[in-house]
GROMACS .gro file of C-alpha atoms in nm:
model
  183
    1UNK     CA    1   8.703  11.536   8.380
    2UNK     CA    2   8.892  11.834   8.367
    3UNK     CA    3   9.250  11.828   8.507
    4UNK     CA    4   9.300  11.957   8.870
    5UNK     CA    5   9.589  12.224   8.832
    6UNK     CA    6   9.838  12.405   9.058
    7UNK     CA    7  10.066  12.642   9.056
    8UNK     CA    8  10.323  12.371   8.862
    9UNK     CA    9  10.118  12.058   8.884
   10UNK     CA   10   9.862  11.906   8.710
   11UNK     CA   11   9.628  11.598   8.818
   12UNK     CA   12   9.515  11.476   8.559
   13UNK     CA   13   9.400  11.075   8.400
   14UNK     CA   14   9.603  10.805   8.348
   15UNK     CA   15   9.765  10.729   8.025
   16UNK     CA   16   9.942  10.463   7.834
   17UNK     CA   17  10.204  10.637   7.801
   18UNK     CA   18  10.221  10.649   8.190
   19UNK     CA   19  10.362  10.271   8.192
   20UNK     CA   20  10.695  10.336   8.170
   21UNK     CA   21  10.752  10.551   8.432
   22UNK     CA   22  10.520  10.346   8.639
   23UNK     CA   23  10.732  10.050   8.600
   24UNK     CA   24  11.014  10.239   8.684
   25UNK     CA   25  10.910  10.334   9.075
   26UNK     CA   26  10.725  10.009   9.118
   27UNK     CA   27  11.070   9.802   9.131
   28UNK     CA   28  11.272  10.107   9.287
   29UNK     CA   29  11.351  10.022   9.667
   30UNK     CA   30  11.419  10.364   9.716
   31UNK     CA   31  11.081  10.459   9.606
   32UNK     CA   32  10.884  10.149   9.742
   33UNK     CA   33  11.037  10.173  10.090
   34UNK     CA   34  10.814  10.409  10.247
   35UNK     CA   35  10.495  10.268  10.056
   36UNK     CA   36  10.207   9.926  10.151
   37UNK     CA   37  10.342   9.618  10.162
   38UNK     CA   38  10.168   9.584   9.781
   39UNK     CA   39  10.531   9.628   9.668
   40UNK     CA   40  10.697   9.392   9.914
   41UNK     CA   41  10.712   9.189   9.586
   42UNK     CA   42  10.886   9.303   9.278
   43UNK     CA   43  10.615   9.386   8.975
   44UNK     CA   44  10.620   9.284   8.593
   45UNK     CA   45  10.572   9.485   8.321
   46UNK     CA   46  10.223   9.339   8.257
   47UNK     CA   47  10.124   9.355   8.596
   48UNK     CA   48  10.145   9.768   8.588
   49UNK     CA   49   9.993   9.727   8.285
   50UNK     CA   50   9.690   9.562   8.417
   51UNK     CA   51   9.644   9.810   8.700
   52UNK     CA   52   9.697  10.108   8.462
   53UNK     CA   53   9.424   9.962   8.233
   54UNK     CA   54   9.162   9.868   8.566
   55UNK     CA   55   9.235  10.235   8.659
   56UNK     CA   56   9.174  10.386   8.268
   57UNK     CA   57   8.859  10.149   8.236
   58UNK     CA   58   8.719  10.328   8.530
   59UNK     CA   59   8.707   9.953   8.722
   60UNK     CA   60   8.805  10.083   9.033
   61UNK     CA   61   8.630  10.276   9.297
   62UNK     CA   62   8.966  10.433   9.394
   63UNK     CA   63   8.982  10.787   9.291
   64UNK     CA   64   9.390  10.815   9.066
   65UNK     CA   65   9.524  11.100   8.930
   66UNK     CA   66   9.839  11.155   8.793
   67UNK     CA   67  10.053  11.426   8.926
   68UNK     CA   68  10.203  11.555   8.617
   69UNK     CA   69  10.395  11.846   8.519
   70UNK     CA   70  10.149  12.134   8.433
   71UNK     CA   71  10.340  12.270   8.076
   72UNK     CA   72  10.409  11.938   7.958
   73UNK     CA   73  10.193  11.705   8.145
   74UNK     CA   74  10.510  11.437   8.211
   75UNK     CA   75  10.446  11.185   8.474
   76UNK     CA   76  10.603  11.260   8.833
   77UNK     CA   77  10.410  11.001   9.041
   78UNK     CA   78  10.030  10.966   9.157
   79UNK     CA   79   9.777  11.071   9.410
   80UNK     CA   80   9.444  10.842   9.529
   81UNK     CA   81   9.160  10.880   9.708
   82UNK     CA   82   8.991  10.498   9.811
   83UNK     CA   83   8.781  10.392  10.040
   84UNK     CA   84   8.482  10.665  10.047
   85UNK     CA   85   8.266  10.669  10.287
   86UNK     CA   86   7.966  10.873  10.211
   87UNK     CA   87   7.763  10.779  10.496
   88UNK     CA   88   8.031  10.991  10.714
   89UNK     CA   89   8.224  11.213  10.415
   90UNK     CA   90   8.540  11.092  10.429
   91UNK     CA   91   8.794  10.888  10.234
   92UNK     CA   92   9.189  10.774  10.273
   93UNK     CA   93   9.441  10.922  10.068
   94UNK     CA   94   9.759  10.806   9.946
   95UNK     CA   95  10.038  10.982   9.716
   96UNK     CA   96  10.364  10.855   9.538
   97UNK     CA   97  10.628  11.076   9.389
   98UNK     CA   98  10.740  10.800   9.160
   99UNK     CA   99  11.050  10.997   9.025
  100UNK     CA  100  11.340  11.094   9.247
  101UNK     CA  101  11.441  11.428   9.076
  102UNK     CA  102  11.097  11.543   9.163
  103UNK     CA  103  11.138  11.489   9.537
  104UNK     CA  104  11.186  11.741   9.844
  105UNK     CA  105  11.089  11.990   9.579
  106UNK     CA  106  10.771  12.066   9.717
  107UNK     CA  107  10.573  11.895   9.426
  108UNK     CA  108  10.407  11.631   9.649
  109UNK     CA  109  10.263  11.887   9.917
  110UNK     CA  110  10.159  12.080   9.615
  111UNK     CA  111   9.977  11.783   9.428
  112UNK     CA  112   9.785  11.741   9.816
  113UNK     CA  113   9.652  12.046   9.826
  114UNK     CA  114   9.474  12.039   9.516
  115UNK     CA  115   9.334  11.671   9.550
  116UNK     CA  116   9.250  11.829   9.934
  117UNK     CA  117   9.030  12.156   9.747
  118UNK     CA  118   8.884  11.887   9.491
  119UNK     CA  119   8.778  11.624   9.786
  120UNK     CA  120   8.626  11.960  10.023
  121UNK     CA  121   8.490  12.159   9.788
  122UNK     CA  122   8.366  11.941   9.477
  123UNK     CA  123   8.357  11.607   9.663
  124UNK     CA  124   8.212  11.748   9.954
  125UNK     CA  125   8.419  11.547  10.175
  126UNK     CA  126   8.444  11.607  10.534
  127UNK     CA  127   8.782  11.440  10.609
  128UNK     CA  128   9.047  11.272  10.442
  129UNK     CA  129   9.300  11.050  10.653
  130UNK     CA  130   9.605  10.870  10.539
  131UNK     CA  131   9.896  10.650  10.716
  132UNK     CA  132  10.231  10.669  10.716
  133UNK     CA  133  10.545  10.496  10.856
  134UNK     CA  134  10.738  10.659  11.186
  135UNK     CA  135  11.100  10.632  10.937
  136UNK     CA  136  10.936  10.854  10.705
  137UNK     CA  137  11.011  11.214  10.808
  138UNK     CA  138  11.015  11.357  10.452
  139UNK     CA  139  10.629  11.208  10.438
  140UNK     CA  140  10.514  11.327  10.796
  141UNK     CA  141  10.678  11.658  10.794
  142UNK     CA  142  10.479  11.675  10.432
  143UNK     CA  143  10.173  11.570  10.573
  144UNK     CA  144  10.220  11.832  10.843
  145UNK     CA  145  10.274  12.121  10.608
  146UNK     CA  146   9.966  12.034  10.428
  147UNK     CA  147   9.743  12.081  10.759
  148UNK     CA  148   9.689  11.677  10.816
  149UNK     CA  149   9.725  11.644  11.199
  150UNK     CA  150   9.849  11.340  11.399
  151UNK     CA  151   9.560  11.118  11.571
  152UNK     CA  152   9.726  10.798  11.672
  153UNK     CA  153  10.013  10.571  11.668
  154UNK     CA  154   9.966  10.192  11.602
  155UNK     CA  155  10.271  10.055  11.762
  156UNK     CA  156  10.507   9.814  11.576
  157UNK     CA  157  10.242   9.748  11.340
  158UNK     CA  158  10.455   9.708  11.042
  159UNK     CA  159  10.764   9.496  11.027
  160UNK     CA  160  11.036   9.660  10.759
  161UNK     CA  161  11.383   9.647  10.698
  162UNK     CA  162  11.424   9.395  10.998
  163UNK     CA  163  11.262   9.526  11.273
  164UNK     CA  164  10.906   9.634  11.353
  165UNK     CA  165  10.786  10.023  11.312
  166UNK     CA  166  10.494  10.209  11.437
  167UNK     CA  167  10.201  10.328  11.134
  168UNK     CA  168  10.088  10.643  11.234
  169UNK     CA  169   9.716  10.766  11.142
  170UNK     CA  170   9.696  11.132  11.034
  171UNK     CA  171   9.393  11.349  10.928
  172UNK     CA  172   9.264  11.682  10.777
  173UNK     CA  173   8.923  11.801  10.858
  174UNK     CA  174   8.755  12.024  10.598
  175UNK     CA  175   8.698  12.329  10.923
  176UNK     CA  176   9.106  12.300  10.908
  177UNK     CA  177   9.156  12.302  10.592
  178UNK     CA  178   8.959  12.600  10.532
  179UNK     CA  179   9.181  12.780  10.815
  180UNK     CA  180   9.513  12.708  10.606
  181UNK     CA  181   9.674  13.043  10.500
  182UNK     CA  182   9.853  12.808  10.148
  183UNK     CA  183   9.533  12.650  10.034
   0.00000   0.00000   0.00000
């Protein structure tokens, strides 16, 4: 497949040479914080190495890119849609800037909107929804940039840090996405 490209992004495949980096964020707290409870747990070396491969092998129904730097192609973290339905067009998405210097920079809202024109207009997708934690303002105000709207709060759903937080469910329908002036 061809890469997806942006103004300064690419998406593009996974790569061996992606391990590194991806072994990097997956034991960062300050990365891992905002992200599932899949890294509750700190992660070996092998066991990125094993996802990278079930994700190259094409094993997994989950959509991955790589958001990469368009020039040079360098790693800055990862995008995925999962859980299609096709039924009812839609699937969830869920991003990762895995390396700090990349972050607040605007390279995350610009790695949504082209997975968001890829799942509309190639995928034919009719909505794409995503979750995120209430601590997470950089995330929601993101989210909220890129057109996704707010459409529920589960209340203390998630218990972090010592206490319990809400997980609030967002959404972008293609009709809005279509009405963005930035798309």
């Amino acid at each position: 497949m061809p890469h997806l490209l942006g103004d300064r992004i690419a998406l593009r495949e996974y790569r061996i040479s992606d391990l590194d980096s991806i072994s990097q964020w997956v034991n960062d707290p300050e990365i891992t914080n905002t992200l599932s409870d899949v890294f509750l747990y700190p992660h070996s070396r092998n066991e990125s190495e094993t996802y990278l491969n079930v994700i190259m092998e094409g094993k997994s129904s989950t959509k991955s890119f790589v958001i990469a730097e368009k020039d040079s192609l360098e790693y800055i973290g990862q995008i995925d849609l999962f859980n299609f339905d096709w039924k009812n067009r839609f699937a969830v998405m869920a991003i990762v800037i895995g390396k700090k210097e990349y972050l607040g920079k605007g390279y995350g809202s610009e790695a949504i909107r082209v997975l968001q024109k890829f799942a509309f207009e190639e995928l034919n997708l009719n909505r794409i929804e995503l979750d995120v934690y209430d601590y997470n303002a950089r995330a929601y105000k993101c989210y909220l940039k890129c057109g996704f709207k707010e459409e529920g709060r589960m209340r203390q759903k998630l218990f972090k840090n010592g206490r319990y937080r809400d997980v609030i469910r967002m959404a972008i329908l293609k009709e809005e996405f279509e009405e963005l002036p930035c798309k």
